[in-house]
GROMACS .gro file of N, CA and C in nm:
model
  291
    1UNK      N    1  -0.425  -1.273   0.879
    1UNK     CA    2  -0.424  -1.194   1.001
    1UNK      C    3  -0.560  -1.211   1.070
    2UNK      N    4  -0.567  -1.231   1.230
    2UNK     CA    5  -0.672  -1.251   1.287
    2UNK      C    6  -0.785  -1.148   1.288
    3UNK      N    7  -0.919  -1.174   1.277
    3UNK     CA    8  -0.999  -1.057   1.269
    3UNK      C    9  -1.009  -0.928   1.355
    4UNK      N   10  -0.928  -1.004   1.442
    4UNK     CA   11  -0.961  -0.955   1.592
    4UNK      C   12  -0.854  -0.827   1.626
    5UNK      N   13  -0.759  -0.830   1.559
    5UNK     CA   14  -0.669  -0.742   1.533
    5UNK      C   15  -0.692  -0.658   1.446
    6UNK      N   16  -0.782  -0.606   1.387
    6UNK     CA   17  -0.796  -0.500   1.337
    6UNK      C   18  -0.823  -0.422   1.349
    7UNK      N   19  -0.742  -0.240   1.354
    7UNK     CA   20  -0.719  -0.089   1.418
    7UNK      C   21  -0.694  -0.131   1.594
    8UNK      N   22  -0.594  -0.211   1.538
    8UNK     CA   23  -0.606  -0.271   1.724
    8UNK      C   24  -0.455  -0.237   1.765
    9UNK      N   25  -0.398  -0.123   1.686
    9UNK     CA   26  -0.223  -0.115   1.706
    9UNK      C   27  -0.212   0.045   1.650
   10UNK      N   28  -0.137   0.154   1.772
   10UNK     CA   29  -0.082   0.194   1.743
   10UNK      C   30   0.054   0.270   1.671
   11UNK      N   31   0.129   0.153   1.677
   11UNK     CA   32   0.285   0.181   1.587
   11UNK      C   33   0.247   0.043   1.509
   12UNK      N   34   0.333   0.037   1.405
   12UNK     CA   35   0.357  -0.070   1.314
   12UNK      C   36   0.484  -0.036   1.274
   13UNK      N   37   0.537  -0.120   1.256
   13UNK     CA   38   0.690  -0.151   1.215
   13UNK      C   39   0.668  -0.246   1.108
   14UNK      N   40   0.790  -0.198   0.967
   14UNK     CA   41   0.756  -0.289   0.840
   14UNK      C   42   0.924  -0.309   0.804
   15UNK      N   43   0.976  -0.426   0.847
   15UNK     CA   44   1.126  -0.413   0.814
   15UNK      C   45   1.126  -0.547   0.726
   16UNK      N   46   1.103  -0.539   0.629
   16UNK     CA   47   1.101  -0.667   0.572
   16UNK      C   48   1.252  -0.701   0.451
   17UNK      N   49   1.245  -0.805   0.399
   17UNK     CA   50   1.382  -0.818   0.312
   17UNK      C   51   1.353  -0.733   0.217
   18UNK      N   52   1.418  -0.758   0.079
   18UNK     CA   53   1.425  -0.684  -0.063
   18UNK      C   54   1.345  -0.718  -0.079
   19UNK      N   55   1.206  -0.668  -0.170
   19UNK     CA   56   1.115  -0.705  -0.189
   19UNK      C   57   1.023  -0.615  -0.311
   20UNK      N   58   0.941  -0.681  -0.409
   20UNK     CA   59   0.875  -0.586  -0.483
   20UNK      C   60   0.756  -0.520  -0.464
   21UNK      N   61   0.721  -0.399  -0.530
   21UNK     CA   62   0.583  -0.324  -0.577
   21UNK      C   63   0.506  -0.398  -0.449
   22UNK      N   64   0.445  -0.526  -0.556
   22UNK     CA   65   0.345  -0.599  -0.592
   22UNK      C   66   0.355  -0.651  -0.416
   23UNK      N   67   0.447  -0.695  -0.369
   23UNK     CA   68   0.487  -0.762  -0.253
   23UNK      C   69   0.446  -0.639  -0.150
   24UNK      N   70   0.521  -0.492  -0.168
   24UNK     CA   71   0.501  -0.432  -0.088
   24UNK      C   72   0.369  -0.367  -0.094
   25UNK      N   73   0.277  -0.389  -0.183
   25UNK     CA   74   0.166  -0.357  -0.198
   25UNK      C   75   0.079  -0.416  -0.052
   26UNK      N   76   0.073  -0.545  -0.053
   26UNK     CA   77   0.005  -0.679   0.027
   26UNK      C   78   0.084  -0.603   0.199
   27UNK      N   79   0.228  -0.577   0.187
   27UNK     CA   80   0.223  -0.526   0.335
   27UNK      C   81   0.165  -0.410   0.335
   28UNK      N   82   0.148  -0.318   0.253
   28UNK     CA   83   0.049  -0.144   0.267
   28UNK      C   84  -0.082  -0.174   0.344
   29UNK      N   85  -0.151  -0.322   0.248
   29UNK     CA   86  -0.270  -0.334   0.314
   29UNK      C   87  -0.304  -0.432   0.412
   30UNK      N   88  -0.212  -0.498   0.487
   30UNK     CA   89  -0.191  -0.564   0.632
   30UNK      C   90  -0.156  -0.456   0.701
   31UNK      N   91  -0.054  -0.329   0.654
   31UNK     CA   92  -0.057  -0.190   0.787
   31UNK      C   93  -0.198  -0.124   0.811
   32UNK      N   94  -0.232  -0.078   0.704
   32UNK     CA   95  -0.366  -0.017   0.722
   32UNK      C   96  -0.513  -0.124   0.766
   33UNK      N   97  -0.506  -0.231   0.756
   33UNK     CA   98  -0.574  -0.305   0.843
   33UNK      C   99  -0.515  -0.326   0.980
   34UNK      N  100  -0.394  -0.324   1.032
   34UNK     CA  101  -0.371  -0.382   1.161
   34UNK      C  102  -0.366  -0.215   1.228
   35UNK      N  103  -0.339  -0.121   1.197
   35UNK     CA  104  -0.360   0.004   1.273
   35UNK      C  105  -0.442   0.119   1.293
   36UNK      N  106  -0.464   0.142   1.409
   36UNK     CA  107  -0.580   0.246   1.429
   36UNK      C  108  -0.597   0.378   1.347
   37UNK      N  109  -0.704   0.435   1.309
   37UNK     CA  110  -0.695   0.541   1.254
   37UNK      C  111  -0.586   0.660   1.239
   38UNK      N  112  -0.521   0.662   1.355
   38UNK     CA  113  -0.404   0.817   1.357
   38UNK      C  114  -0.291   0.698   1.400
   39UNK      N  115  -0.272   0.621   1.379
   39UNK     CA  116  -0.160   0.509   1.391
   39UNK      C  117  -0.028   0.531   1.309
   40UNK      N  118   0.082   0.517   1.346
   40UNK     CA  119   0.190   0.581   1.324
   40UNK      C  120   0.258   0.450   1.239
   41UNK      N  121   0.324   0.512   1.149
   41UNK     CA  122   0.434   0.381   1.059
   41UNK      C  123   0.529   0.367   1.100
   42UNK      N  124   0.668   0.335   1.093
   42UNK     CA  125   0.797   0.272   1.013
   42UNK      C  126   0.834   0.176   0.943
   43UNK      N  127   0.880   0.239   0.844
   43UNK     CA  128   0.932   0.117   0.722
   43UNK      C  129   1.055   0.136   0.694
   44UNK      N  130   1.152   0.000   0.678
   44UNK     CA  131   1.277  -0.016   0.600
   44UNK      C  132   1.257  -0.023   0.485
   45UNK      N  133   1.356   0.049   0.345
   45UNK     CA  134   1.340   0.023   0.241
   45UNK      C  135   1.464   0.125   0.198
   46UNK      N  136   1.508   0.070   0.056
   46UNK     CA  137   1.575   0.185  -0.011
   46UNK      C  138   1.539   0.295  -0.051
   47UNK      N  139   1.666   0.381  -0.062
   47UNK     CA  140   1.611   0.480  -0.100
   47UNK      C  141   1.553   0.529  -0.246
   48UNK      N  142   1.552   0.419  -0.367
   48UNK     CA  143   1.519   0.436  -0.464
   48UNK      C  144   1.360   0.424  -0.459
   49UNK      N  145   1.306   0.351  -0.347
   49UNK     CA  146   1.143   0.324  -0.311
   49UNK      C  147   1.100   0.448  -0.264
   50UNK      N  148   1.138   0.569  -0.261
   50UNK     CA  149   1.068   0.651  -0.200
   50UNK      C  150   0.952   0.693  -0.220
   51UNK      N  151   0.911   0.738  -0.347
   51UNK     CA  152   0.808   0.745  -0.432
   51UNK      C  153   0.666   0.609  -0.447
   52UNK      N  154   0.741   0.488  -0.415
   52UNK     CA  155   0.657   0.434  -0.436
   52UNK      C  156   0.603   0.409  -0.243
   53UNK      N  157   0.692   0.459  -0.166
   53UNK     CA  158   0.629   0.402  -0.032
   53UNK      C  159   0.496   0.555  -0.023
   54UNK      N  160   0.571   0.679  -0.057
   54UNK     CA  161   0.468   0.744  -0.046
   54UNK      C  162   0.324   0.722  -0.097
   55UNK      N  163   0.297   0.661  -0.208
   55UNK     CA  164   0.204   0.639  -0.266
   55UNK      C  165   0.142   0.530  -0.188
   56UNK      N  166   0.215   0.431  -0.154
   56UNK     CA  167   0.128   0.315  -0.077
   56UNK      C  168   0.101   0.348   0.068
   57UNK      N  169   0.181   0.430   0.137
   57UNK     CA  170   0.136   0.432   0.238
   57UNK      C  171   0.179   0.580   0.335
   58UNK      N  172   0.177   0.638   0.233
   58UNK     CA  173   0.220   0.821   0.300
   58UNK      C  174   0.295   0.807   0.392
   59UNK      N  175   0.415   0.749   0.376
   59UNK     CA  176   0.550   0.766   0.422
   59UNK      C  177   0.652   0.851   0.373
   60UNK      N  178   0.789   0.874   0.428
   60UNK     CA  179   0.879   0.985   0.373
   60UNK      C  180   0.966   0.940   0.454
   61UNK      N  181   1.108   0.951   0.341
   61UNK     CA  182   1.246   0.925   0.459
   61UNK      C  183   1.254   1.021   0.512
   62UNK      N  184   1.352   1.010   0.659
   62UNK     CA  185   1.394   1.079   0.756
   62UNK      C  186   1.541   1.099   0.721
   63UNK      N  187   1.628   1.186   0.794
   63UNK     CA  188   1.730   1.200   0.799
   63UNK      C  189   1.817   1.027   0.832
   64UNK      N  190   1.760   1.011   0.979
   64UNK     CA  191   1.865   0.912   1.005
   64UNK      C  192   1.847   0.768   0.949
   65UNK      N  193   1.965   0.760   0.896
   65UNK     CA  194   1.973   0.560   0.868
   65UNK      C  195   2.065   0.510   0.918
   66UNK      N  196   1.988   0.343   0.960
   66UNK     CA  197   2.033   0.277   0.999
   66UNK      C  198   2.187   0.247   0.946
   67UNK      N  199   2.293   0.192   1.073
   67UNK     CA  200   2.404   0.156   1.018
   67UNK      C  201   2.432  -0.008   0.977
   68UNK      N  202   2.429  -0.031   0.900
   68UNK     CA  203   2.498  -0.218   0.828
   68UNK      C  204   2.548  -0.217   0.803
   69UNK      N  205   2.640  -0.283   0.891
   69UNK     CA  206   2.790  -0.300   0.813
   69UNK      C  207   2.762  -0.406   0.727
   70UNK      N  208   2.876  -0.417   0.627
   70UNK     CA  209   2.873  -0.530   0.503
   70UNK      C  210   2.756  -0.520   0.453
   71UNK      N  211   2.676  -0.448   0.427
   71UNK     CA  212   2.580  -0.459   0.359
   71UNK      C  213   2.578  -0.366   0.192
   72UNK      N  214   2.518  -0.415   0.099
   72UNK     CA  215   2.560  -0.338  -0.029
   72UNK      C  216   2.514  -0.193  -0.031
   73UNK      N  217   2.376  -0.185  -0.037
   73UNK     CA  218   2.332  -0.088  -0.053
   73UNK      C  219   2.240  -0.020   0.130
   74UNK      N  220   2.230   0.105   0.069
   74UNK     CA  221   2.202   0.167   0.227
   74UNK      C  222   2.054   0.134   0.246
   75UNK      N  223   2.031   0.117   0.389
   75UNK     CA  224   1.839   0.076   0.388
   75UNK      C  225   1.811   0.247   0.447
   76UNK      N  226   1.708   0.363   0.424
   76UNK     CA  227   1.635   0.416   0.508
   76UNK      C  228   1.528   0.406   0.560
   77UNK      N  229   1.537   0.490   0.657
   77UNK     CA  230   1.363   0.482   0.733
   77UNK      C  231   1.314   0.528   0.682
   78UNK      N  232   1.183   0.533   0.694
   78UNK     CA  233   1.060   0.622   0.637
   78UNK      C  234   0.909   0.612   0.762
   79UNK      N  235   0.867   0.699   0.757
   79UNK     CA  236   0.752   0.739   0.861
   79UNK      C  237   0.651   0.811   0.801
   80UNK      N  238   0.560   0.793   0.862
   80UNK     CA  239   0.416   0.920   0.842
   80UNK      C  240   0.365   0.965   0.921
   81UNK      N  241   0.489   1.056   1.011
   81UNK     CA  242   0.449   1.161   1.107
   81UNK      C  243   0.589   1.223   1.124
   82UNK      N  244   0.584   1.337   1.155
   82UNK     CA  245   0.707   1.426   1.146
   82UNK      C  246   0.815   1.367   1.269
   83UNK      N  247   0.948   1.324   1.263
   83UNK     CA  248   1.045   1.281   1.324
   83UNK      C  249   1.044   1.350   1.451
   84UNK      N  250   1.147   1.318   1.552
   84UNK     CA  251   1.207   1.418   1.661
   84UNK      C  252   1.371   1.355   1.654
   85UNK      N  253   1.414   1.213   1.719
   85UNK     CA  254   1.555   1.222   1.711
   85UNK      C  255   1.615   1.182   1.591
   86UNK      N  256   1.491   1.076   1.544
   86UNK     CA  257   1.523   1.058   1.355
   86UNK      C  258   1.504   1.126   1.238
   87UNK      N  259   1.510   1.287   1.295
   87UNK     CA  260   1.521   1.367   1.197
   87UNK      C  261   1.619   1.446   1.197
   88UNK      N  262   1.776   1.387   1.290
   88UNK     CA  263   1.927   1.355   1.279
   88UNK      C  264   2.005   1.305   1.176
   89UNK      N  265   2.064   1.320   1.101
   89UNK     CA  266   2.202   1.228   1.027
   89UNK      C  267   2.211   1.098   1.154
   90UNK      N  268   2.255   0.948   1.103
   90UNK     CA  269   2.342   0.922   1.185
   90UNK      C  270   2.493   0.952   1.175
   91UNK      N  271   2.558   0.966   1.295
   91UNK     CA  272   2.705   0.971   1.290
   91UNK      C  273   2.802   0.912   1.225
   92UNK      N  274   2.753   0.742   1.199
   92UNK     CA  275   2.829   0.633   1.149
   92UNK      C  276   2.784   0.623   1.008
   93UNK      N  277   2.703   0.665   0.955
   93UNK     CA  278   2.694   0.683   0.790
   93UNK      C  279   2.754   0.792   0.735
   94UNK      N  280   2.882   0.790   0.648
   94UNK     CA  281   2.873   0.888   0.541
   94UNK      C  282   2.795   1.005   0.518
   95UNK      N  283   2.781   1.143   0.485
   95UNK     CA  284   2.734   1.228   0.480
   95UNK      C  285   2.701   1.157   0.289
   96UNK      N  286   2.640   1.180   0.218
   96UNK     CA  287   2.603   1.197   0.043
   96UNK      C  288   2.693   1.311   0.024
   97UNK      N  289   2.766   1.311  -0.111
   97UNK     CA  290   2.824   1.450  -0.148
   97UNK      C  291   2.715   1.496  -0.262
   0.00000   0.00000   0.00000
């Protein structure tokens, strides 16, 4: 990443494939280098990562997830700042019983 970009971004977006720990470790510390001090997240990930996104990068799922069709398992969002319309269900996902 260029030097020149660094705390040089307010939002960051992290939608990357399946991916591990160790992997998502290396994007924790390309977010916190590419964004400004009070700089806002989103990340795709399952929901079994929750625990570990908090730890890397004080994130938390939201209510709403994305809809994929054909896809196996569900992806959620996660952020580190309190929601407004993504702290909705979406319509087209299943409620959890």
């Amino acid at each position: 990443v260029p030097p020149e970009l660094e705390h040089q971004f307010d939002y960051v977006v992290v939608d990357p494939p399946f991916i591990t720990e160790e992997v998502w470790g290396k994007y924790a510390e390309t977010v916190r280098f590419l964004m400004k001090p009070d700089g806002k997240i989103m990340c795709t990930t399952i929901p079994e990562n929750a625990n570990m996104m908090a730890g890397l990068l004080g994130v938390s799922p939201v209510a709403f997830k994305p809809s994929i069709p054909n896809l196996v398992y569900q992806y959620c969002l996660y952020l580190n700042y309190p929601p407004l319309v993504l702290s909705r269900p979406n319509p087209e996902i299943p409620e959890e019983e």
